[in-house]
Short mmCIF file of C-alpha atoms and ligand atoms in Angstrom, two decimals:
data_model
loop_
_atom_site.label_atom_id
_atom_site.label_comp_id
_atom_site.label_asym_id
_atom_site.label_seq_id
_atom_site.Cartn_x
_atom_site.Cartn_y
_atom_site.Cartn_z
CA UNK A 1 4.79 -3.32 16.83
CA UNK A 2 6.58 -2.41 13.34
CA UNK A 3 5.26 -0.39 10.81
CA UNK A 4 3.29 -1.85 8.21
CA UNK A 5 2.90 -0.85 4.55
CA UNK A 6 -0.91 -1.98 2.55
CA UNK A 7 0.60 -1.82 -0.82
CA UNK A 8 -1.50 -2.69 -4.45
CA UNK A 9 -2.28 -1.24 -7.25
CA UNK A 10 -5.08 1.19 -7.31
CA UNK A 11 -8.60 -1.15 -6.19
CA UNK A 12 -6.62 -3.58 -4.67
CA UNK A 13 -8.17 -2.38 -1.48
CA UNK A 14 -5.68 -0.74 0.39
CA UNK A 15 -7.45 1.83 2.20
CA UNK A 16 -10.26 -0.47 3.31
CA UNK A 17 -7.35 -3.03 5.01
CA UNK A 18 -5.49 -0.68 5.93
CA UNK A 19 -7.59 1.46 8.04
CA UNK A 20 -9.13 -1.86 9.52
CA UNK A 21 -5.83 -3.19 10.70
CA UNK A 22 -4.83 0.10 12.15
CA UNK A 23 -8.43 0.18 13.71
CA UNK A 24 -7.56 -3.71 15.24
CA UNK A 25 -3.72 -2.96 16.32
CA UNK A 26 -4.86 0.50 18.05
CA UNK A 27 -2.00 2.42 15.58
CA UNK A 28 -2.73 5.78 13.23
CA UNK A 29 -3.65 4.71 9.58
CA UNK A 30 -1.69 7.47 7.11
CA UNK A 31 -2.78 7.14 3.35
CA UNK A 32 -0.08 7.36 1.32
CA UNK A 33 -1.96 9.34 -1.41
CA UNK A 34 -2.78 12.10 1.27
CA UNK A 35 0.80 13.17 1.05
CA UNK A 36 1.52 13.83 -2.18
CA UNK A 37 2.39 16.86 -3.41
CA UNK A 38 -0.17 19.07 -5.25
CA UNK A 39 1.54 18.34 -8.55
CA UNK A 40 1.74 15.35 -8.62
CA UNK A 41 -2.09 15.16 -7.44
CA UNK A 42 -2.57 17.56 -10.44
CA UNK A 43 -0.78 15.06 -12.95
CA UNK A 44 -2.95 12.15 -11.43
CA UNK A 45 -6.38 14.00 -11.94
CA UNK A 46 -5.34 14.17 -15.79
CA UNK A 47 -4.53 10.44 -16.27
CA UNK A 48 -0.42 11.15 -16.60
CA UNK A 49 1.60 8.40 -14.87
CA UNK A 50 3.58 9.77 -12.28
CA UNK A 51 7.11 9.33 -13.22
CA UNK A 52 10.10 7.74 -10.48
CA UNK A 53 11.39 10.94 -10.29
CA UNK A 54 7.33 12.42 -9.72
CA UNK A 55 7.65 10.12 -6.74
CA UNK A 56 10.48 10.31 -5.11
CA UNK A 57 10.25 13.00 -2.96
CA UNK A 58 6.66 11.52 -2.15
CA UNK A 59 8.22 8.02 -0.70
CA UNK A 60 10.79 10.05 1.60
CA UNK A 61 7.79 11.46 2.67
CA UNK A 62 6.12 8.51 3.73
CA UNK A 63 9.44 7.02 4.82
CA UNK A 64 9.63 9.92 7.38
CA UNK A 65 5.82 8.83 8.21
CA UNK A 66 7.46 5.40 8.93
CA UNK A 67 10.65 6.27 10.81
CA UNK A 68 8.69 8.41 13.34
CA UNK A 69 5.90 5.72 14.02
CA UNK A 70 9.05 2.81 13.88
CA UNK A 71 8.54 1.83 17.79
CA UNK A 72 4.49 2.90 18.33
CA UNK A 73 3.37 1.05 15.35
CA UNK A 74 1.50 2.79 12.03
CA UNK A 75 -0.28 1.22 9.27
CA UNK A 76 0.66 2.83 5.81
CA UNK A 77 -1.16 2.43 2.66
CA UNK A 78 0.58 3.08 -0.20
CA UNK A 79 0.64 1.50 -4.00
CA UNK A 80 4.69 0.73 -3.75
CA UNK A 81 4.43 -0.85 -6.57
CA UNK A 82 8.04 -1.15 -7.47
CA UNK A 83 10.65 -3.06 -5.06
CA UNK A 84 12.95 1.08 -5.26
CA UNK A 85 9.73 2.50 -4.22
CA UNK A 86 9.85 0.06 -1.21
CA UNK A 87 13.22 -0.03 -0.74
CA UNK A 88 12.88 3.96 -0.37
CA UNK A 89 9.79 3.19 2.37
CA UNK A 90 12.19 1.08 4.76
CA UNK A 91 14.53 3.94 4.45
CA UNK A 92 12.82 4.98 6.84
CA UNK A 93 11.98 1.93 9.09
CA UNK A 94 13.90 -1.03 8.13
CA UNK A 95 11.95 -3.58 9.93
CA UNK A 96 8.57 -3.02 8.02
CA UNK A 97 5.95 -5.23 7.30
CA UNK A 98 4.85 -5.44 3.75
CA UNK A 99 1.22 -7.20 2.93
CA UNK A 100 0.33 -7.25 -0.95
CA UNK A 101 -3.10 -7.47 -2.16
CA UNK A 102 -3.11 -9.00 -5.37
CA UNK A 103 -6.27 -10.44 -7.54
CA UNK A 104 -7.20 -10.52 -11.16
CA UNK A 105 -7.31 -7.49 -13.43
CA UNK A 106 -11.32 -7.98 -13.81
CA UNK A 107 -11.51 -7.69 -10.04
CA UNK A 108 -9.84 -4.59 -9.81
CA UNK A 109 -11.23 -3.12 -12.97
CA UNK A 110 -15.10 -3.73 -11.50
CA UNK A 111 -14.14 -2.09 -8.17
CA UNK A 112 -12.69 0.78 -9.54
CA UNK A 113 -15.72 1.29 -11.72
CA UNK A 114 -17.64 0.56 -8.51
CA UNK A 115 -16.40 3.62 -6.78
CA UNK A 116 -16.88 7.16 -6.98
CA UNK A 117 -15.18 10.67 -6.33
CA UNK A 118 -12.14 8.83 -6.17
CA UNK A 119 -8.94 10.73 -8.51
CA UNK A 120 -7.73 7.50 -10.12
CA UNK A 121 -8.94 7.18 -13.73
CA UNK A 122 -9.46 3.44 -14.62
CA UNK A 123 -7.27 3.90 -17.09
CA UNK A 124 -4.25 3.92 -15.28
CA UNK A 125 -4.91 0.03 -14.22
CA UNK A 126 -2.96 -1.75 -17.09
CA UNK A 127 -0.18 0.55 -16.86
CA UNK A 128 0.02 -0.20 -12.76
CA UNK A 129 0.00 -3.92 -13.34
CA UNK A 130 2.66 -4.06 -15.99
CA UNK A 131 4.62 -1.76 -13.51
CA UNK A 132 3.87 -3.99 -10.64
CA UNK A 133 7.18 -6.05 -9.12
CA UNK A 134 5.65 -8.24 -6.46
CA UNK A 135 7.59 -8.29 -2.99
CA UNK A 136 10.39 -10.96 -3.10
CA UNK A 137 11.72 -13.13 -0.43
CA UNK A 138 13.74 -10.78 1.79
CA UNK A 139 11.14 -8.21 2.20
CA UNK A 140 8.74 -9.52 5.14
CA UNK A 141 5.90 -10.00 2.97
CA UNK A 142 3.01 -11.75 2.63
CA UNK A 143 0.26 -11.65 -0.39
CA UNK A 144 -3.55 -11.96 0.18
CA UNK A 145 -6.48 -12.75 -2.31
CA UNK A 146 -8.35 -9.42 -2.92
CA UNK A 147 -11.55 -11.84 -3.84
CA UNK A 148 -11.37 -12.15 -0.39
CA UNK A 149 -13.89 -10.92 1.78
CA UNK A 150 -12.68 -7.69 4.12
CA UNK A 151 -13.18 -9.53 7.36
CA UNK A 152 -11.29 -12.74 6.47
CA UNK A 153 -8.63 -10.53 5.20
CA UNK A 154 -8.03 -8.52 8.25
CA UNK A 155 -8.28 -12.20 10.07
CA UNK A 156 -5.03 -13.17 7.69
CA UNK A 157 -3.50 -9.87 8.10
CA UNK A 158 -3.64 -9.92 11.85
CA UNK A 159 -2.85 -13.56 12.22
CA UNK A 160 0.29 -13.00 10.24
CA UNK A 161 1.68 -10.05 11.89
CA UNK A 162 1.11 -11.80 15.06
CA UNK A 163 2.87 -15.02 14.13
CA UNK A 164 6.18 -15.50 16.23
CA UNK A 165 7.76 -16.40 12.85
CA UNK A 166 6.71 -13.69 10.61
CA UNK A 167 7.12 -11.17 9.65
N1 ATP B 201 -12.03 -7.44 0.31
C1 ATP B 201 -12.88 -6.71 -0.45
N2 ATP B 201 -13.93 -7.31 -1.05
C2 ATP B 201 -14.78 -6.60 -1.82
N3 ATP B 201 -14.68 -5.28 -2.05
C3 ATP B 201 -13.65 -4.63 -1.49
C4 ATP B 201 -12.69 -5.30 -0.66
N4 ATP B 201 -11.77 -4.41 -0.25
C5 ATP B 201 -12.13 -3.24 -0.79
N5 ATP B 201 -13.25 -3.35 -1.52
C6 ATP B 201 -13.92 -2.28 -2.30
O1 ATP B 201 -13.10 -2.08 -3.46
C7 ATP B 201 -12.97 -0.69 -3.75
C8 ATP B 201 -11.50 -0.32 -3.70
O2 ATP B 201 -11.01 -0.40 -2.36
P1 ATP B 201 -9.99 0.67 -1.77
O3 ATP B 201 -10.48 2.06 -2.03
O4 ATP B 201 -9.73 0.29 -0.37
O5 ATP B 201 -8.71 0.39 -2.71
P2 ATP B 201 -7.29 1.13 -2.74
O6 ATP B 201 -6.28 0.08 -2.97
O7 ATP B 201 -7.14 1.97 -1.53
O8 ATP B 201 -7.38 2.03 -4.04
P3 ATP B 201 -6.53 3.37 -4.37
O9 ATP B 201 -5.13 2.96 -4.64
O10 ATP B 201 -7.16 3.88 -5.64
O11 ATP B 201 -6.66 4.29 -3.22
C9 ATP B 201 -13.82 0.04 -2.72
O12 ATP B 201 -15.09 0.33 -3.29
C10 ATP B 201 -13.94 -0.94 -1.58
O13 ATP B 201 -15.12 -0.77 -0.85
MG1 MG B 202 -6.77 3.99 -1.30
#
């Protein structure tokens, strides 16, 4: 069972996956977000985009996360929304799964607004989706319709990861 990463920007729906696919594979869910560093939690709560160097230390983190859960299996969520930031994740666990929500900006803007208590200001959406590099070829990905509904995504999800040919 290798590690799998929910990454997306912020709405895309990673925590809801994420912690139903670790709920269905019988693995720990870790959310990415609960392991940053109190700065950078800080900078977040104000609206400031967290620089590459803001997150570095973060992903080696979470890379860590991966390396020790590499044989037993983990579900990570985590926004990874640039191909370094991902490259820094399989540091840690080479043989990761990647799955990528992706949907249209008005999608994600409504179910940000939809939530509450959550640190993200809406805000930071447009500069998340012009940061956004989508996985490429080599990275044992696979990208799923957010206007999808949870269950039929965790039915793709799982049907993926269990394909002899992927990931
Ligand atoms: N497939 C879905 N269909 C409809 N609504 C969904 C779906 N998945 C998640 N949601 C809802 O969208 C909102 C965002 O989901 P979620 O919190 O899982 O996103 P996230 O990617 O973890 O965001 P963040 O990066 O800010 O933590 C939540 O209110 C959630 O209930
Ligand atoms: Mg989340």
């Amino acid at each position: 069972m290798r590690p799998v990463v929910v990454m997306g920007v912020s709405g895309s729906g990673k925590s809801t996956l994420g912690a139903q696919l670790a709920d269905a594979l019988d693995v720990p869910f870790l959310e990415g977000d609960s392991f940053h560093p109190p700065d950078n939690v800080s900078r977040m709560a104000a609206g400031i985009a967290l620089t590459d160097a803001d997150r570095a230390g973060w992903l080696r983190t979470l890379a860590e996360q991966l390396r020790r859960h590499a044989d037993s299996g983990v579900v990570l969520s985590c926004s990874a929304l640039k191909r370094l930031y991902r490259d820094t994740l399989r540091s840690g666990a080479p043989d990761t799964a990647v799955i990528f929500l992706s949907g249209p900006a008005e999608v994600l803007a409504q179910r940000m607004a939809g939530r509450s208590g959550h640190y993200m200001p809406p805000s930071l959406l447009a500069s998340q989706l012009a940061t956004l590099e989508p996985p490429q070829a080599d990275e044992h990905a696979i990208t799923l319709d957010i206007r999808k509904g949870p269950q039929e995504l965790l039915h793709d999800a799982l049907a993926w990861l269990r394909s002899p040919d992927a990931p």
